[in-house]
Amino acid sequence: MSDGTPVPSVLLGASGWIGQHFSRLLADHPYFAPPVLTGAKSAGRTLEQVWQLSDLPVPAALADRRLERLSAAQIAQRGLRVAFSALPSDEAGPMETELARRGVSVFSNASSHRMDPRVPLVVPEVNGDHLKLLGAPRRRAAGGQTRRGFIVTNSNCSTAGLVLPVAPLLGLLRPRAVHVATYQALSGAGFPGVPSLAIGDNLLPFIRDEEEKMSTETGKILGRVAGGRVHPLELPVSAQCVRVATREGHLEAITLVLPSSLRVTPEEIVDAWESYRPLSADPGAGGGLPTAPERPVIYRPEEDRPQPLRDRWAGRPERARGMAVSVGRLRVAPGTMRFFSLSHNAVRGGAGGSVLNAELAYRQGYLG
Amino acid sequence: MSDGTPVPSVLLGASGWIGQHFSRLLADHPYFAPPVLTGAKSAGRTLEQVWQLSDLPVPAALADRRLERLSAAQIAQRGLRVAFSALPSDEAGPMETELARRGVSVFSNASSHRMDPRVPLVVPEVNGDHLKLLGAPRRRAAGGQTRRGFIVTNSNCSTAGLVLPVAPLLGLLRPRAVHVATYQALSGAGFPGVPSLAIGDNLLPFIRDEEEKMSTETGKILGRVAGGRVHPLELPVSAQCVRVATREGHLEAITLVLPSSLRVTPEEIVDAWESYRPLSADPGAGGGLPTAPERPVIYRPEEDRPQPLRDRWAGRPERARGMAVSVGRLRVAPGTMRFFSLSHNAVRGGAGGSVLNAELAYRQGYLG
Amino acid sequence: MSDGTPVPSVLLGASGWIGQHFSRLLADHPYFAPPVLTGAKSAGRTLEQVWQLSDLPVPAALADRRLERLSAAQIAQRGLRVAFSALPSDEAGPMETELARRGVSVFSNASSHRMDPRVPLVVPEVNGDHLKLLGAPRRRAAGGQTRRGFIVTNSNCSTAGLVLPVAPLLGLLRPRAVHVATYQALSGAGFPGVPSLAIGDNLLPFIRDEEEKMSTETGKILGRVAGGRVHPLELPVSAQCVRVATREGHLEAITLVLPSSLRVTPEEIVDAWESYRPLSADPGAGGGLPTAPERPVIYRPEEDRPQPLRDRWAGRPERARGMAVSVGRLRVAPGTMRFFSLSHNAVRGGAGGSVLNAELAYRQGYLG
Amino acid sequence: MSDGTPVPSVLLGASGWIGQHFSRLLADHPYFAPPVLTGAKSAGRTLEQVWQLSDLPVPAALADRRLERLSAAQIAQRGLRVAFSALPSDEAGPMETELARRGVSVFSNASSHRMDPRVPLVVPEVNGDHLKLLGAPRRRAAGGQTRRGFIVTNSNCSTAGLVLPVAPLLGLLRPRAVHVATYQALSGAGFPGVPSLAIGDNLLPFIRDEEEKMSTETGKILGRVAGGRVHPLELPVSAQCVRVATREGHLEAITLVLPSSLRVTPEEIVDAWESYRPLSADPGAGGGLPTAPERPVIYRPEEDRPQPLRDRWAGRPERARGMAVSVGRLRVAPGTMRFFSLSHNAVRGGAGGSVLNAELAYRQGYLG
């Protein structure tokens, strides 16, 4: 573990939607120093000048910081040991690889490396143990000069809202298949993203590559590590993804197909969700991470929840707002159970996911 | 069949959203005279004065007609032989029963009598034959003085968008179960309906009784008539219903669970949809109904269709606009197939459904 | 002034939109005890159960408090000395009068008594001195048994966003007339308020009585007290009020007609706004009120501000969020100047306005 | 006048929002042949493939026509004598000049040449006589080989909604100044235009150059031609322009400052609007133009009109839908009168404006 000095960091792609959520979370973080900001097109402008999250305040500590145009070499030379990446996929691939090669540890929201079987794709509560793909922490801590960088990715935004409530049920329900229909917020497409004329009074039943990501990423996250790579869980996930005109918060209508012989009560399912505390159960493995919510899955008993407007910022303590997934409208029938899930796509399903990954890596000694 | 004189009719509940769609469709109808309009709270005001369908013109032939407050006895006494009902459910139950008792034939959008096994719940292309629950047409035509009324209902708005594209596939796919998630327009809740503050930047994952209706109505419509009642098809339908901020047009994400041994290609499915012409195949049984669309199910090959804004008014000829269901994004996987459906909730799933039912009854001699 | 014990208070109409904003502001207030909550239709339910401000948290201190149905007599008997009124106008008139008669001091958002020339209509920064209509504070403090209640009202929501930026300019510009066009948020109509089908893809250029209120209230607020009544300023205000589909925050396009001979620079106007600190200039008269913003008028130099989403919560310190008015796009031409104003209709233009009035009255000894 | 053969035409910029409205209006026009379509980025695709007006049908006659990339020389060589221009301003300037030089008559929606004092900026009902800037029609018709092209522009979208209802009142009211605040629809910014994340739950009080256009264009349109150029009317127009989240239809809150001595009744004003028939009054000068509405200004007496959703398509006959301006909420006070105006920004304020200009030029022999 670290000596307590905040780790110098860089935020790649600070002018985008996810980048700006990163900036909120990192402006005043106990493990990481306020990040250097990069942005190709907006270099020279301050964070305040490029701020797009209209309903959230610009973080005071970074408001006047100017975005820079930095190469991987420059980042490494400036001693920025951790990079948070909100780059678009086409830029993220080579940049992140180059940063890792130069000894920088990358926590990325980009999809470029997510399905590389040697790159951890991590939702800490679910598969924090996948970090062992990075090797033994101790050896890494031994000498700065031999330190190698690595890449750890968070999941796609819609995947996060699926695996978090499904993971606690795997043992109880042994599902055979998952059907999911999504109601995805505008910010999932970034800024400028979806034209107002395309989505006003409308729905767009297509998000490129999204359905495939929900399927393959879920398998990988729920898989197990062996022989230096991830072996995905075999669980068919069939998704139907739709863009809707909400700002933030992805709603998902989830159906699990169960073994026909299974008998389960709603109470057992609710109990599995409410007692799900994988991080706090093992503090040494991550308990008490600053951005981890006390309860990662919150069950709402009301007849009309969860809703984006009411539930997207779920999560305590204050630093973990937007990191909890809210579930509700649970119904159990012979052979199936179904429910709704609501998660903040840009926090739990984006910037917050990678910040939590970085906190876990920090606590486990991978940044030592 | 009739002698060609338009049948005198009444429209119950002309001040509501569905009522006003009825008024559009009936203002200039070849079988039915422009209807007398009723409305309890708005009696004395003209249709133009209570008009709520802001983006559609008031039908000229009815614009100045005043709404009246009429009892079932008055309706029967005025010789109004056909009633179109857009009443709210709590009023519809007793009123429709009383009208039928007095010899008026009721075509209703209300849910009150839909699940009565002796009342036809009809989507003409799918189960027009259920009208035989009403008895033999010929006997009915024999003498005006012995004429008895009856009730025929259309389906719930979201059911219409499900059964129309599923019906043509039953033989081909032999589905074992249906999973459906809906994206239902505001007008499904009528006017004033959903408060703007409740739905702006939000989604409401609850519509009272809607999921149950989709399940039970689908079984009844796809069932068969025997012994004077309907025997529902046993096909589990599990629905998850969500209100979204579109004006009109329900989108549905539909998954059919298929026999594991079944092999089917997308082309076979598309062909089943595109060749589906149940009414025109048998003109005597309804072919050429004025409000029937040439093609009840329209397959859209684009990667991002169907959409409410683009597809809700699908259907030809002009009188059948909004009566076709658009489907798209078909994907076939082992054991499942899935697609999106888009239907106009207030036309095919509401007023237009009952108008089409009345046309079918007229052509089959039930109004003789 | 008080002895520091929080004054027992009641919140009338806690189930409505403004009522719930009151509850947020009063749940943890230094002068007033957490209020007893009343609500006629929702009596028996907790604040959490009736919560409508979907994007704001229920105040923890009041979440479980149940709404009660209380008469004026009961309120007085329970020793609740201050009433905050979020009642609808038709209920507010007699109830507030009766409360005042029984010795309760009423701070009201309702319009019922606003234009009574003996009732102070107060925006503290602008006309805090109008409280002298209530008589001499000292005499009031003399003996509890002779204490009489009174009514103080805040302005209409759209008036607040007009008078706050106009007041600092009166001396500099000597305007002859004011033209204002408004862009008013949905919450100004309360809940359920505007139907989503009426406002989606639409604008409603009519809000009953609103234009008249903007004219008469502005005159009264900018007027002077003499002879125990308010003598309004003679300044023609012609308003055109429009409802738009935003949740909160009223935008106003304001034009001042200036004396033709007047010469003024934009810099002078900006300086008049930025130096406007009427409360802090005279602490004894209200400086340091908990809900008063450091700067009541904030000038935005950007080319596209103020905006509802970005500026509605303007105001510091934390307790004064939503209490500052943001202005921008100032343009000066011969004979006119124009600008945009943005204010939180439910905070500065509603609950916050009355809370600030109550703080001023408290500090000036009227609640002693 | 023409011999009745439809004039070969080209539509420049068919892939944009205004371009597609042009295509609707020209697909089946009595004077002009269905246009050749150009589009730089979309060349090779059919109109149907690039269609963006989601709630309007693609015109059947042009649906399969492919967009081409054509130079001014190619257009002239192909004998396309009339060009309708929906080009963006930066492309329109040189292209339109070049076309005119080569003998093509250009009817343009672009702002590039609008304020050139020798280029007619025309709203036919208001200043159709400005076409005389083009010279004597007869001489032009004399010989095809000497024919020169020209440019005629329509006004900015928001200007159209202002000058049409103001023009009929000039003589009656002799206004000294105009104040206008706008509520402008998304389509005014074209496609993709305004990002959904920027305008959802928001208002944008800035549209580049819009306020200046409303002022200078109004002066020019209401001006008079003398000495081969336009002499603008001196009437100060101060505008405040705001983008709102409606699809189509600009609402404007208009105030006219009147001579202090003027006495006028609302009835006189309404009468001036309702009796305004400048084109039909002089058929030879344009009466009976196909796209001209019977009544260019429609007064709505309801308390809450005009509204975008209800009134944007005002205008008869069918071909003139969207060409009438609706006004309402008239209020007269000493020294001022005010009202709301609603016009279809893409029809009357865009494509339809230029089509009407071309019809006028055709009928007056300028295209002979």
mmCIF file of N, CA and C in Angstrom, chain C residues 179 181-183 197-198 200-206 208 211 237-242 244-248 251 253-255 257 303-310 312 329 331 336 338-340, chain D residues 179 181-183 197-198 200-206 208 211 237-242 244-248 251 253-255 257 303-310 312 329 331 336 338-340:
data_model
loop_
_atom_site.group_PDB
_atom_site.id
_atom_site.type_symbol
_atom_site.label_atom_id
_atom_site.label_comp_id
_atom_site.label_asym_id
_atom_site.label_seq_id
_atom_site.Cartn_x
_atom_site.Cartn_y
_atom_site.Cartn_z
ATOM 1 N N HIS C 179 -40.826 46.219 -20.340
ATOM 2 C CA HIS C 179 -41.449 45.160 -21.126
ATOM 3 C C HIS C 179 -40.767 43.849 -20.758
ATOM 4 N N ALA C 181 -40.947 39.486 -21.306
ATOM 5 C CA ALA C 181 -41.525 38.236 -21.814
ATOM 6 C C ALA C 181 -40.920 37.106 -20.994
ATOM 7 N N THR C 182 -41.766 36.180 -20.536
ATOM 8 C CA THR C 182 -41.259 35.156 -19.631
ATOM 9 C C THR C 182 -41.233 33.774 -20.279
ATOM 10 N N TYR C 183 -40.384 32.953 -19.718
ATOM 11 C CA TYR C 183 -40.221 31.553 -20.102
ATOM 12 C C TYR C 183 -40.299 30.785 -18.780
ATOM 13 N N LEU C 197 -48.981 15.941 -22.097
ATOM 14 C CA LEU C 197 -49.457 16.010 -23.476
ATOM 15 C C LEU C 197 -49.723 17.446 -23.925
ATOM 16 N N ALA C 198 -49.919 18.357 -22.981
ATOM 17 C CA ALA C 198 -50.201 19.738 -23.351
ATOM 18 C C ALA C 198 -48.918 20.520 -23.630
ATOM 19 N N GLY C 200 -45.554 19.007 -24.147
ATOM 20 C CA GLY C 200 -44.513 18.353 -24.942
ATOM 21 C C GLY C 200 -44.510 18.891 -26.360
ATOM 22 N N ASP C 201 -43.345 19.308 -26.852
ATOM 23 C CA ASP C 201 -43.240 19.906 -28.192
ATOM 24 C C ASP C 201 -44.168 21.112 -28.334
ATOM 25 N N ASN C 202 -44.359 21.845 -27.261
ATOM 26 C CA ASN C 202 -45.314 22.946 -27.307
ATOM 27 C C ASN C 202 -44.911 24.049 -26.343
ATOM 28 N N LEU C 203 -45.599 25.164 -26.444
ATOM 29 C CA LEU C 203 -45.463 26.306 -25.548
ATOM 30 C C LEU C 203 -46.872 26.793 -25.260
ATOM 31 N N LEU C 204 -47.120 27.249 -24.039
ATOM 32 C CA LEU C 204 -48.451 27.731 -23.691
ATOM 33 C C LEU C 204 -48.354 29.217 -23.351
ATOM 34 N N PRO C 205 -48.815 30.083 -24.274
ATOM 35 C CA PRO C 205 -48.619 31.520 -24.065
ATOM 36 C C PRO C 205 -49.705 32.136 -23.192
ATOM 37 N N PHE C 206 -49.999 31.494 -22.105
ATOM 38 C CA PHE C 206 -51.025 32.023 -21.204
ATOM 39 C C PHE C 206 -50.851 31.393 -19.833
ATOM 40 N N ARG C 208 -52.762 32.180 -16.167
ATOM 41 C CA ARG C 208 -53.854 33.025 -15.675
ATOM 42 C C ARG C 208 -53.385 34.030 -14.624
ATOM 43 N N GLU C 211 -49.685 37.988 -15.822
ATOM 44 C CA GLU C 211 -49.190 39.252 -16.356
ATOM 45 C C GLU C 211 -49.642 40.420 -15.482
ATOM 46 N N VAL C 237 -45.499 48.206 -16.329
ATOM 47 C CA VAL C 237 -44.864 46.914 -16.610
ATOM 48 C C VAL C 237 -45.803 46.134 -17.520
ATOM 49 N N SER C 238 -45.374 45.894 -18.743
ATOM 50 C CA SER C 238 -46.221 45.093 -19.629
ATOM 51 C C SER C 238 -45.557 43.745 -19.848
ATOM 52 N N ALA C 239 -46.275 42.701 -19.454
ATOM 53 C CA ALA C 239 -45.691 41.356 -19.449
ATOM 54 C C ALA C 239 -46.391 40.450 -20.447
ATOM 55 N N GLN C 240 -45.632 39.512 -20.968
ATOM 56 C CA GLN C 240 -46.187 38.447 -21.808
ATOM 57 C C GLN C 240 -45.636 37.134 -21.268
ATOM 58 N N CYS C 241 -46.509 36.324 -20.722
ATOM 59 C CA CYS C 241 -46.064 35.164 -19.945
ATOM 60 C C CYS C 241 -46.338 33.848 -20.666
ATOM 61 N N VAL C 242 -45.324 33.007 -20.682
ATOM 62 C CA VAL C 242 -45.383 31.754 -21.435
ATOM 63 C C VAL C 242 -44.879 30.604 -20.571
ATOM 64 N N VAL C 244 -43.145 27.053 -20.439
ATOM 65 C CA VAL C 244 -42.256 26.225 -21.264
ATOM 66 C C VAL C 244 -41.925 24.933 -20.516
ATOM 67 N N ALA C 245 -41.346 23.986 -21.216
ATOM 68 C CA ALA C 245 -41.159 22.643 -20.655
ATOM 69 C C ALA C 245 -39.840 22.478 -19.916
ATOM 70 N N THR C 246 -39.551 23.385 -18.994
ATOM 71 C CA THR C 246 -38.427 23.169 -18.081
ATOM 72 C C THR C 246 -38.996 22.880 -16.699
ATOM 73 N N ARG C 247 -38.213 22.218 -15.871
ATOM 74 C CA ARG C 247 -38.711 21.843 -14.547
ATOM 75 C C ARG C 247 -38.742 23.034 -13.590
ATOM 76 N N GLU C 248 -37.609 23.682 -13.469
ATOM 77 C CA GLU C 248 -37.527 24.789 -12.523
ATOM 78 C C GLU C 248 -36.623 25.873 -13.093
ATOM 79 N N LEU C 251 -36.962 32.020 -16.820
ATOM 80 C CA LEU C 251 -36.156 32.951 -17.617
ATOM 81 C C LEU C 251 -37.055 34.124 -18.008
ATOM 82 N N ALA C 253 -37.032 37.788 -20.429
ATOM 83 C CA ALA C 253 -36.408 38.724 -21.372
ATOM 84 C C ALA C 253 -36.943 40.104 -21.035
ATOM 85 N N ILE C 254 -36.082 40.946 -20.509
ATOM 86 C CA ILE C 254 -36.512 42.219 -19.920
ATOM 87 C C ILE C 254 -35.968 43.391 -20.728
ATOM 88 N N THR C 255 -36.833 44.333 -21.016
ATOM 89 C CA THR C 255 -36.432 45.579 -21.680
ATOM 90 C C THR C 255 -36.850 46.754 -20.814
ATOM 91 N N VAL C 257 -37.327 50.786 -20.890
ATOM 92 C CA VAL C 257 -37.376 51.981 -21.724
ATOM 93 C C VAL C 257 -36.797 53.125 -20.906
ATOM 94 N N GLU C 303 -21.705 34.548 -23.444
ATOM 95 C CA GLU C 303 -22.621 34.985 -24.491
ATOM 96 C C GLU C 303 -23.964 34.261 -24.467
ATOM 97 N N ASP C 304 -24.054 33.156 -23.716
ATOM 98 C CA ASP C 304 -25.285 32.348 -23.764
ATOM 99 C C ASP C 304 -25.871 32.055 -22.380
ATOM 100 N N ARG C 305 -25.636 32.914 -21.462
ATOM 101 C CA ARG C 305 -26.191 32.741 -20.120
ATOM 102 C C ARG C 305 -27.095 33.920 -19.790
ATOM 103 N N PRO C 306 -27.990 33.811 -18.828
ATOM 104 C CA PRO C 306 -28.218 32.669 -17.937
ATOM 105 C C PRO C 306 -29.106 31.604 -18.578
ATOM 106 N N GLN C 307 -28.971 30.391 -18.072
ATOM 107 C CA GLN C 307 -29.779 29.258 -18.517
ATOM 108 C C GLN C 307 -30.414 28.576 -17.291
ATOM 109 N N PRO C 308 -31.614 28.057 -17.441
ATOM 110 C CA PRO C 308 -32.241 27.383 -16.294
ATOM 111 C C PRO C 308 -31.388 26.257 -15.711
ATOM 112 N N LEU C 309 -30.888 25.402 -16.579
ATOM 113 C CA LEU C 309 -30.180 24.228 -16.080
ATOM 114 C C LEU C 309 -28.882 24.603 -15.364
ATOM 115 N N ARG C 310 -28.241 25.635 -15.811
ATOM 116 C CA ARG C 310 -26.951 26.003 -15.237
ATOM 117 C C ARG C 310 -27.062 26.989 -14.081
ATOM 118 N N ARG C 312 -30.082 27.988 -12.153
ATOM 119 C CA ARG C 312 -31.214 28.129 -11.238
ATOM 120 C C ARG C 312 -30.806 27.991 -9.779
ATOM 121 N N ARG C 329 -26.449 38.772 -20.967
ATOM 122 C CA ARG C 329 -26.785 39.283 -22.302
ATOM 123 C C ARG C 329 -27.292 40.724 -22.251
ATOM 124 N N ARG C 331 -27.577 44.396 -23.193
ATOM 125 C CA ARG C 331 -27.352 45.233 -24.371
ATOM 126 C C ARG C 331 -27.997 46.604 -24.155
ATOM 127 N N THR C 336 -33.120 52.403 -24.756
ATOM 128 C CA THR C 336 -33.499 51.131 -24.127
ATOM 129 C C THR C 336 -32.264 50.398 -23.627
ATOM 130 N N ARG C 338 -31.603 46.104 -22.456
ATOM 131 C CA ARG C 338 -32.301 44.837 -22.302
ATOM 132 C C ARG C 338 -31.346 43.766 -21.813
ATOM 133 N N PHE C 339 -31.889 42.748 -21.201
ATOM 134 C CA PHE C 339 -31.077 41.673 -20.637
ATOM 135 C C PHE C 339 -31.998 40.499 -20.329
ATOM 136 N N PHE C 340 -31.380 39.374 -19.964
ATOM 137 C CA PHE C 340 -32.125 38.210 -19.495
ATOM 138 C C PHE C 340 -31.910 38.027 -17.998
ATOM 139 N N HIS D 179 -40.382 45.758 -29.795
ATOM 140 C CA HIS D 179 -39.641 44.871 -28.911
ATOM 141 C C HIS D 179 -40.158 43.458 -29.146
ATOM 142 N N ALA D 181 -39.478 39.212 -28.156
ATOM 143 C CA ALA D 181 -38.756 38.103 -27.526
ATOM 144 C C ALA D 181 -39.214 36.828 -28.213
ATOM 145 N N THR D 182 -38.257 35.985 -28.581
ATOM 146 C CA THR D 182 -38.628 34.811 -29.370
ATOM 147 C C THR D 182 -38.497 33.514 -28.587
ATOM 148 N N TYR D 183 -39.230 32.528 -29.051
ATOM 149 C CA TYR D 183 -39.235 31.168 -28.524
ATOM 150 C C TYR D 183 -39.052 30.286 -29.757
ATOM 151 N N LEU D 197 -28.658 17.055 -24.989
ATOM 152 C CA LEU D 197 -28.203 17.318 -23.625
ATOM 153 C C LEU D 197 -28.112 18.811 -23.326
ATOM 154 N N ALA D 198 -28.014 19.627 -24.366
ATOM 155 C CA ALA D 198 -27.914 21.071 -24.146
ATOM 156 C C ALA D 198 -29.277 21.710 -23.938
ATOM 157 N N GLY D 200 -32.439 19.862 -23.238
ATOM 158 C CA GLY D 200 -33.397 19.163 -22.381
ATOM 159 C C GLY D 200 -33.475 19.844 -21.025
ATOM 160 N N ASP D 201 -34.695 20.151 -20.566
ATOM 161 C CA ASP D 201 -34.881 20.863 -19.286
ATOM 162 C C ASP D 201 -34.109 22.183 -19.269
ATOM 163 N N ASN D 202 -33.999 22.822 -20.410
ATOM 164 C CA ASN D 202 -33.178 24.032 -20.491
ATOM 165 C C ASN D 202 -33.713 24.975 -21.572
ATOM 166 N N LEU D 203 -33.162 26.167 -21.575
ATOM 167 C CA LEU D 203 -33.426 27.183 -22.593
ATOM 168 C C LEU D 203 -32.090 27.805 -22.940
ATOM 169 N N LEU D 204 -31.890 28.168 -24.192
ATOM 170 C CA LEU D 204 -30.622 28.773 -24.602
ATOM 171 C C LEU D 204 -30.894 30.199 -25.095
ATOM 172 N N PRO D 205 -30.557 31.187 -24.268
ATOM 173 C CA PRO D 205 -30.927 32.560 -24.624
ATOM 174 C C PRO D 205 -29.920 33.206 -25.567
ATOM 175 N N PHE D 206 -29.541 32.502 -26.581
ATOM 176 C CA PHE D 206 -28.579 33.056 -27.539
ATOM 177 C C PHE D 206 -28.660 32.272 -28.840
ATOM 178 N N ARG D 208 -26.837 32.903 -32.573
ATOM 179 C CA ARG D 208 -25.852 33.812 -33.162
ATOM 180 C C ARG D 208 -26.432 34.640 -34.316
ATOM 181 N N GLU D 211 -30.585 38.215 -33.513
ATOM 182 C CA GLU D 211 -31.232 39.469 -33.110
ATOM 183 C C GLU D 211 -30.921 40.580 -34.101
ATOM 184 N N VAL D 237 -35.976 47.855 -34.028
ATOM 185 C CA VAL D 237 -36.448 46.537 -33.598
ATOM 186 C C VAL D 237 -35.427 45.972 -32.629
ATOM 187 N N SER D 238 -35.819 45.814 -31.394
ATOM 188 C CA SER D 238 -34.893 45.214 -30.428
ATOM 189 C C SER D 238 -35.397 43.833 -30.079
ATOM 190 N N ALA D 239 -34.560 42.840 -30.358
ATOM 191 C CA ALA D 239 -34.976 41.445 -30.220
ATOM 192 C C ALA D 239 -34.179 40.743 -29.143
ATOM 193 N N GLN D 240 -34.818 39.766 -28.516
ATOM 194 C CA GLN D 240 -34.138 38.864 -27.577
ATOM 195 C C GLN D 240 -34.539 37.451 -27.984
ATOM 196 N N CYS D 241 -33.565 36.706 -28.439
ATOM 197 C CA CYS D 241 -33.856 35.423 -29.097
ATOM 198 C C CYS D 241 -33.441 34.232 -28.245
ATOM 199 N N VAL D 242 -34.344 33.281 -28.125
ATOM 200 C CA VAL D 242 -34.140 32.131 -27.251
ATOM 201 C C VAL D 242 -34.503 30.842 -27.990
ATOM 202 N N VAL D 244 -35.785 27.117 -27.739
ATOM 203 C CA VAL D 244 -36.570 26.282 -26.832
ATOM 204 C C VAL D 244 -36.737 24.893 -27.444
ATOM 205 N N ALA D 245 -37.210 23.963 -26.633
ATOM 206 C CA ALA D 245 -37.224 22.558 -27.060
ATOM 207 C C ALA D 245 -38.515 22.158 -27.776
ATOM 208 N N THR D 246 -38.916 22.920 -28.777
ATOM 209 C CA THR D 246 -39.996 22.482 -29.654
ATOM 210 C C THR D 246 -39.389 22.117 -31.001
ATOM 211 N N ARG D 247 -40.065 21.296 -31.755
ATOM 212 C CA ARG D 247 -39.524 20.849 -33.033
ATOM 213 C C ARG D 247 -39.637 21.936 -34.105
ATOM 214 N N GLU D 248 -40.843 22.426 -34.291
ATOM 215 C CA GLU D 248 -41.051 23.410 -35.347
ATOM 216 C C GLU D 248 -42.082 24.432 -34.892
ATOM 217 N N LEU D 251 -42.513 30.902 -31.805
ATOM 218 C CA LEU D 251 -43.423 31.809 -31.108
ATOM 219 C C LEU D 251 -42.685 33.117 -30.842
ATOM 220 N N ALA D 253 -43.145 36.986 -28.816
ATOM 221 C CA ALA D 253 -43.888 37.931 -27.972
ATOM 222 C C ALA D 253 -43.506 39.324 -28.450
ATOM 223 N N ILE D 254 -44.474 39.994 -29.057
ATOM 224 C CA ILE D 254 -44.188 41.239 -29.775
ATOM 225 C C ILE D 254 -44.878 42.417 -29.087
ATOM 226 N N THR D 255 -44.119 43.485 -28.895
ATOM 227 C CA THR D 255 -44.672 44.736 -28.365
ATOM 228 C C THR D 255 -44.390 45.856 -29.357
ATOM 229 N N VAL D 257 -44.396 49.907 -29.696
ATOM 230 C CA VAL D 257 -44.494 51.171 -28.981
ATOM 231 C C VAL D 257 -45.215 52.153 -29.907
ATOM 232 N N GLU D 303 -57.999 32.257 -25.372
ATOM 233 C CA GLU D 303 -57.142 32.901 -24.380
ATOM 234 C C GLU D 303 -55.725 32.334 -24.346
ATOM 235 N N ASP D 304 -55.507 31.191 -24.976
ATOM 236 C CA ASP D 304 -54.199 30.546 -24.840
ATOM 237 C C ASP D 304 -53.575 30.179 -26.197
ATOM 238 N N ARG D 305 -53.893 30.920 -27.204
ATOM 239 C CA ARG D 305 -53.321 30.672 -28.517
ATOM 240 C C ARG D 305 -52.555 31.904 -28.974
ATOM 241 N N PRO D 306 -51.663 31.805 -29.936
ATOM 242 C CA PRO D 306 -51.289 30.616 -30.704
ATOM 243 C C PRO D 306 -50.275 29.737 -29.964
ATOM 244 N N GLN D 307 -50.263 28.471 -30.329
ATOM 245 C CA GLN D 307 -49.322 27.495 -29.783
ATOM 246 C C GLN D 307 -48.614 26.773 -30.932
ATOM 247 N N PRO D 308 -47.344 26.424 -30.748
ATOM 248 C CA PRO D 308 -46.639 25.716 -31.826
ATOM 249 C C PRO D 308 -47.345 24.445 -32.277
ATOM 250 N N LEU D 309 -47.751 23.621 -31.324
ATOM 251 C CA LEU D 309 -48.308 22.323 -31.692
ATOM 252 C C LEU D 309 -49.632 22.458 -32.430
ATOM 253 N N ARG D 310 -50.392 23.441 -32.090
ATOM 254 C CA ARG D 310 -51.721 23.588 -32.685
ATOM 255 C C ARG D 310 -51.721 24.455 -33.941
ATOM 256 N N ARG D 312 -48.829 25.648 -35.973
ATOM 257 C CA ARG D 312 -47.727 25.814 -36.921
ATOM 258 C C ARG D 312 -48.110 25.469 -38.352
ATOM 259 N N ARG D 329 -53.790 36.744 -28.306
ATOM 260 C CA ARG D 329 -53.532 37.414 -27.023
ATOM 261 C C ARG D 329 -53.204 38.893 -27.225
ATOM 262 N N ARG D 331 -53.349 42.666 -26.661
ATOM 263 C CA ARG D 331 -53.669 43.589 -25.554
ATOM 264 C C ARG D 331 -53.196 44.995 -25.926
ATOM 265 N N THR D 336 -48.791 51.392 -25.981
ATOM 266 C CA THR D 336 -48.253 50.121 -26.473
ATOM 267 C C THR D 336 -49.396 49.203 -26.890
ATOM 268 N N ARG D 338 -49.541 44.759 -27.608
ATOM 269 C CA ARG D 338 -48.700 43.567 -27.644
ATOM 270 C C ARG D 338 -49.526 42.348 -28.009
ATOM 271 N N PHE D 339 -48.844 41.339 -28.512
ATOM 272 C CA PHE D 339 -49.520 40.120 -28.955
ATOM 273 C C PHE D 339 -48.470 39.042 -29.158
ATOM 274 N N PHE D 340 -48.961 37.835 -29.407
ATOM 275 C CA PHE D 340 -48.067 36.724 -29.746
ATOM 276 C C PHE D 340 -48.254 36.364 -31.217
#
